[in-house]
C-alpha cells in the first residue's frame, strides 16, 4: 500500500494531471481489495473512505460545472461533450452508491469469506474505477485541456487545493526564481 500516501500538493503546473493521478490512486486502492490476503484491506478501505469523497467533490463542484458551461451549441463536438458529461455524472453516482453498498460487507466479513462472497462485487467495483479512469484519460481530460482557458484552469487548481487544504499560487509556479 506504499502507493497510497497523502495527497501531493495540487500546486503543479497542470492541476488536471493531478486530478487524474488522484483517480489512479483510488483505482489502485480498489484493486488492493482483490488481494487474497487480509493484509492491506483496512488500509485500502480507509484510503477509499478518505479520498473518494474528495475526488468526487472535485469533479462535481470544480470540473463538471466548468465543462458544462462550454457546451454551447449543437455541433457534433459539443453533443459528444454533453453526452460524456451525462455519462460521467451517472458514473460518479454509481461509484458512490456501489461503495456505500460494498463497504459494510468489506468490514463485516472474515478474511476467508471475503474472497468467496465478495469477489464478484469487488471485481465490479474495480472495473467501475478502471472504466472511470479510462473515461477521464480519453475524454474528460482532453476536453478540459481543449476548452478551459488559463483563468478557468487556475480556478480548477484553486478549487482542488481548497478541497485538500493545500496552497496554490500560480505566480509561485510560473515566476522564475532569482
Short mmCIF file of C-alpha atoms in Angstrom, two decimals:
data_model
loop_
_atom_site.label_atom_id
_atom_site.label_comp_id
_atom_site.label_asym_id
_atom_site.label_seq_id
_atom_site.Cartn_x
_atom_site.Cartn_y
_atom_site.Cartn_z
CA UNK A 1 0.00 0.00 0.00
CA UNK A 2 3.01 2.24 -0.40
CA UNK A 3 1.29 3.92 -3.36
CA UNK A 4 -1.42 5.25 -1.05
CA UNK A 5 0.25 8.23 0.51
CA UNK A 6 -1.03 11.63 1.47
CA UNK A 7 -2.25 13.74 -1.42
CA UNK A 8 0.52 15.63 -3.09
CA UNK A 9 0.39 19.41 -3.23
CA UNK A 10 -2.01 20.27 -6.00
CA UNK A 11 0.12 23.27 -6.91
CA UNK A 12 1.59 21.71 -10.00
CA UNK A 13 1.75 23.24 -13.43
CA UNK A 14 -1.19 21.07 -14.54
CA UNK A 15 -3.89 20.62 -11.89
CA UNK A 16 -5.81 18.36 -14.25
CA UNK A 17 -2.92 15.89 -14.31
CA UNK A 18 -3.06 15.94 -10.52
CA UNK A 19 -6.76 15.14 -10.64
CA UNK A 20 -6.10 12.19 -12.93
CA UNK A 21 -3.38 10.90 -10.60
CA UNK A 22 -5.85 11.18 -7.72
CA UNK A 23 -8.24 8.92 -9.69
CA UNK A 24 -5.45 6.43 -10.45
CA UNK A 25 -4.51 6.25 -6.75
CA UNK A 26 -8.12 5.42 -5.91
CA UNK A 27 -8.16 2.81 -8.67
CA UNK A 28 -5.03 1.19 -7.17
CA UNK A 29 -6.58 1.21 -3.69
CA UNK A 30 -9.68 -0.51 -5.04
CA UNK A 31 -7.51 -3.11 -6.77
CA UNK A 32 -5.89 -3.89 -3.39
CA UNK A 33 -9.27 -5.23 -2.28
CA UNK A 34 -8.91 -8.03 -4.81
CA UNK A 35 -5.93 -9.48 -2.97
CA UNK A 36 -6.45 -12.80 -1.21
CA UNK A 37 -4.60 -11.77 1.93
CA UNK A 38 -6.31 -9.74 4.60
CA UNK A 39 -3.22 -7.54 4.73
CA UNK A 40 -3.92 -4.15 3.27
CA UNK A 41 -7.71 -4.35 3.29
CA UNK A 42 -8.24 -2.00 6.21
CA UNK A 43 -5.71 0.46 4.79
CA UNK A 44 -7.37 0.33 1.35
CA UNK A 45 -10.82 0.83 2.89
CA UNK A 46 -9.61 3.78 4.97
CA UNK A 47 -7.90 5.29 1.91
CA UNK A 48 -11.03 4.98 -0.22
CA UNK A 49 -13.19 6.34 2.62
CA UNK A 50 -10.97 9.40 2.94
CA UNK A 51 -10.09 10.11 -0.67
CA UNK A 52 -13.07 9.10 -2.82
CA UNK A 53 -15.40 11.77 -1.38
CA UNK A 54 -12.76 14.44 -2.05
CA UNK A 55 -12.27 13.26 -5.59
CA UNK A 56 -15.99 13.02 -6.31
CA UNK A 57 -16.50 16.51 -4.86
CA UNK A 58 -13.66 17.83 -7.05
CA UNK A 59 -15.39 16.56 -10.14
CA UNK A 60 -18.90 17.58 -9.11
CA UNK A 61 -18.03 21.07 -7.83
CA UNK A 62 -14.95 22.17 -9.75
CA UNK A 63 -14.74 20.28 -13.04
CA UNK A 64 -18.25 19.43 -14.22
CA UNK A 65 -19.68 22.96 -13.83
CA UNK A 66 -16.84 24.44 -15.90
CA UNK A 67 -17.20 21.88 -18.65
CA UNK A 68 -20.99 22.28 -18.69
CA UNK A 69 -20.52 25.99 -19.34
CA UNK A 70 -18.62 25.06 -22.51
CA UNK A 71 -21.47 23.08 -24.03
CA UNK A 72 -22.84 25.98 -26.04
CA UNK A 73 -24.08 24.77 -29.39
CA UNK A 74 -25.43 21.75 -31.18
CA UNK A 75 -22.25 20.84 -33.02
CA UNK A 76 -21.13 17.25 -33.04
CA UNK A 77 -18.21 18.00 -30.70
CA UNK A 78 -20.44 19.75 -28.19
CA UNK A 79 -23.04 16.96 -28.36
CA UNK A 80 -20.28 14.45 -27.65
CA UNK A 81 -19.10 16.51 -24.69
CA UNK A 82 -22.65 16.79 -23.34
CA UNK A 83 -23.03 13.02 -23.61
CA UNK A 84 -19.67 12.47 -21.86
CA UNK A 85 -20.73 14.77 -19.03
CA UNK A 86 -24.01 12.88 -18.60
CA UNK A 87 -22.15 9.56 -18.52
CA UNK A 88 -19.61 10.98 -16.06
CA UNK A 89 -22.35 12.26 -13.76
CA UNK A 90 -24.05 8.86 -13.83
CA UNK A 91 -20.72 7.11 -13.27
CA UNK A 92 -19.89 9.24 -10.23
CA UNK A 93 -23.26 8.42 -8.68
CA UNK A 94 -22.69 4.72 -9.41
CA UNK A 95 -19.21 4.77 -7.83
CA UNK A 96 -20.59 6.38 -4.70
CA UNK A 97 -23.60 4.05 -4.45
CA UNK A 98 -21.53 0.92 -5.04
CA UNK A 99 -19.07 1.91 -2.31
CA UNK A 100 -21.90 2.57 0.15
CA UNK A 101 -23.25 -0.90 -0.61
CA UNK A 102 -19.89 -2.71 -0.63
CA UNK A 103 -18.14 -1.09 2.32
CA UNK A 104 -20.22 -2.64 5.15
CA UNK A 105 -19.69 -6.09 3.68
CA UNK A 106 -15.95 -5.49 3.41
CA UNK A 107 -15.53 -4.57 7.06
CA UNK A 108 -18.04 -7.09 8.39
CA UNK A 109 -16.74 -10.24 6.73
CA UNK A 110 -13.94 -12.54 7.81
CA UNK A 111 -10.93 -12.71 5.50
CA UNK A 112 -11.68 -16.20 4.15
CA UNK A 113 -15.32 -15.39 3.45
CA UNK A 114 -14.46 -12.10 1.78
CA UNK A 115 -12.87 -13.73 -1.17
CA UNK A 116 -15.64 -16.21 -1.72
CA UNK A 117 -18.61 -13.98 -1.13
CA UNK A 118 -17.29 -10.61 -2.21
CA UNK A 119 -15.03 -11.44 -5.14
CA UNK A 120 -17.63 -10.52 -7.74
CA UNK A 121 -18.84 -7.23 -6.18
CA UNK A 122 -15.23 -6.19 -5.58
CA UNK A 123 -14.30 -7.02 -9.19
CA UNK A 124 -17.28 -5.00 -10.41
CA UNK A 125 -16.24 -2.04 -8.26
CA UNK A 126 -12.66 -2.24 -9.54
CA UNK A 127 -13.94 -2.41 -13.12
CA UNK A 128 -16.07 0.66 -12.46
CA UNK A 129 -12.96 2.57 -11.36
CA UNK A 130 -10.96 1.28 -14.32
CA UNK A 131 -13.68 2.47 -16.70
CA UNK A 132 -13.80 5.80 -14.91
CA UNK A 133 -10.04 6.36 -15.19
CA UNK A 134 -10.21 5.44 -18.89
CA UNK A 135 -13.02 7.96 -19.41
CA UNK A 136 -11.03 10.62 -17.58
CA UNK A 137 -7.89 9.90 -19.64
CA UNK A 138 -9.58 9.59 -23.02
CA UNK A 139 -12.49 12.01 -22.87
CA UNK A 140 -12.68 14.33 -19.86
CA UNK A 141 -9.04 15.42 -19.54
CA UNK A 142 -8.69 16.17 -23.28
CA UNK A 143 -11.96 18.15 -23.13
CA UNK A 144 -10.66 20.16 -20.19
CA UNK A 145 -7.39 20.96 -21.91
CA UNK A 146 -9.14 21.85 -25.15
CA UNK A 147 -11.81 24.08 -23.63
CA UNK A 148 -10.55 25.72 -20.46
CA UNK A 149 -8.72 28.99 -20.72
CA UNK A 150 -5.86 29.78 -18.30
CA UNK A 151 -8.19 31.56 -15.85
CA UNK A 152 -10.55 28.59 -15.75
CA UNK A 153 -7.63 26.20 -15.32
CA UNK A 154 -6.47 28.34 -12.41
CA UNK A 155 -9.99 28.20 -10.97
CA UNK A 156 -9.89 24.40 -11.07
CA UNK A 157 -6.48 24.44 -9.41
CA UNK A 158 -7.74 26.70 -6.62
CA UNK A 159 -10.78 24.51 -6.04
CA UNK A 160 -8.67 21.35 -5.90
CA UNK A 161 -6.27 22.99 -3.48
CA UNK A 162 -9.08 24.19 -1.23
CA UNK A 163 -10.63 20.73 -1.11
CA UNK A 164 -7.33 19.30 0.11
CA UNK A 165 -6.25 22.17 2.33
CA UNK A 166 -3.06 22.83 0.37
CA UNK A 167 -1.75 26.01 -1.18
CA UNK A 168 -1.90 27.02 -4.80
CA UNK A 169 -0.24 30.07 -6.19
CA UNK A 170 0.24 30.22 -9.94
CA UNK A 171 2.75 33.02 -9.63
CA UNK A 172 4.97 30.85 -7.44
CA UNK A 173 4.92 28.16 -10.10
CA UNK A 174 5.30 30.41 -13.12
CA UNK A 175 7.61 33.11 -11.82
CA UNK A 176 11.31 32.44 -12.28
CA UNK A 177 13.17 32.42 -9.01
CA UNK A 178 16.32 34.51 -8.57
#
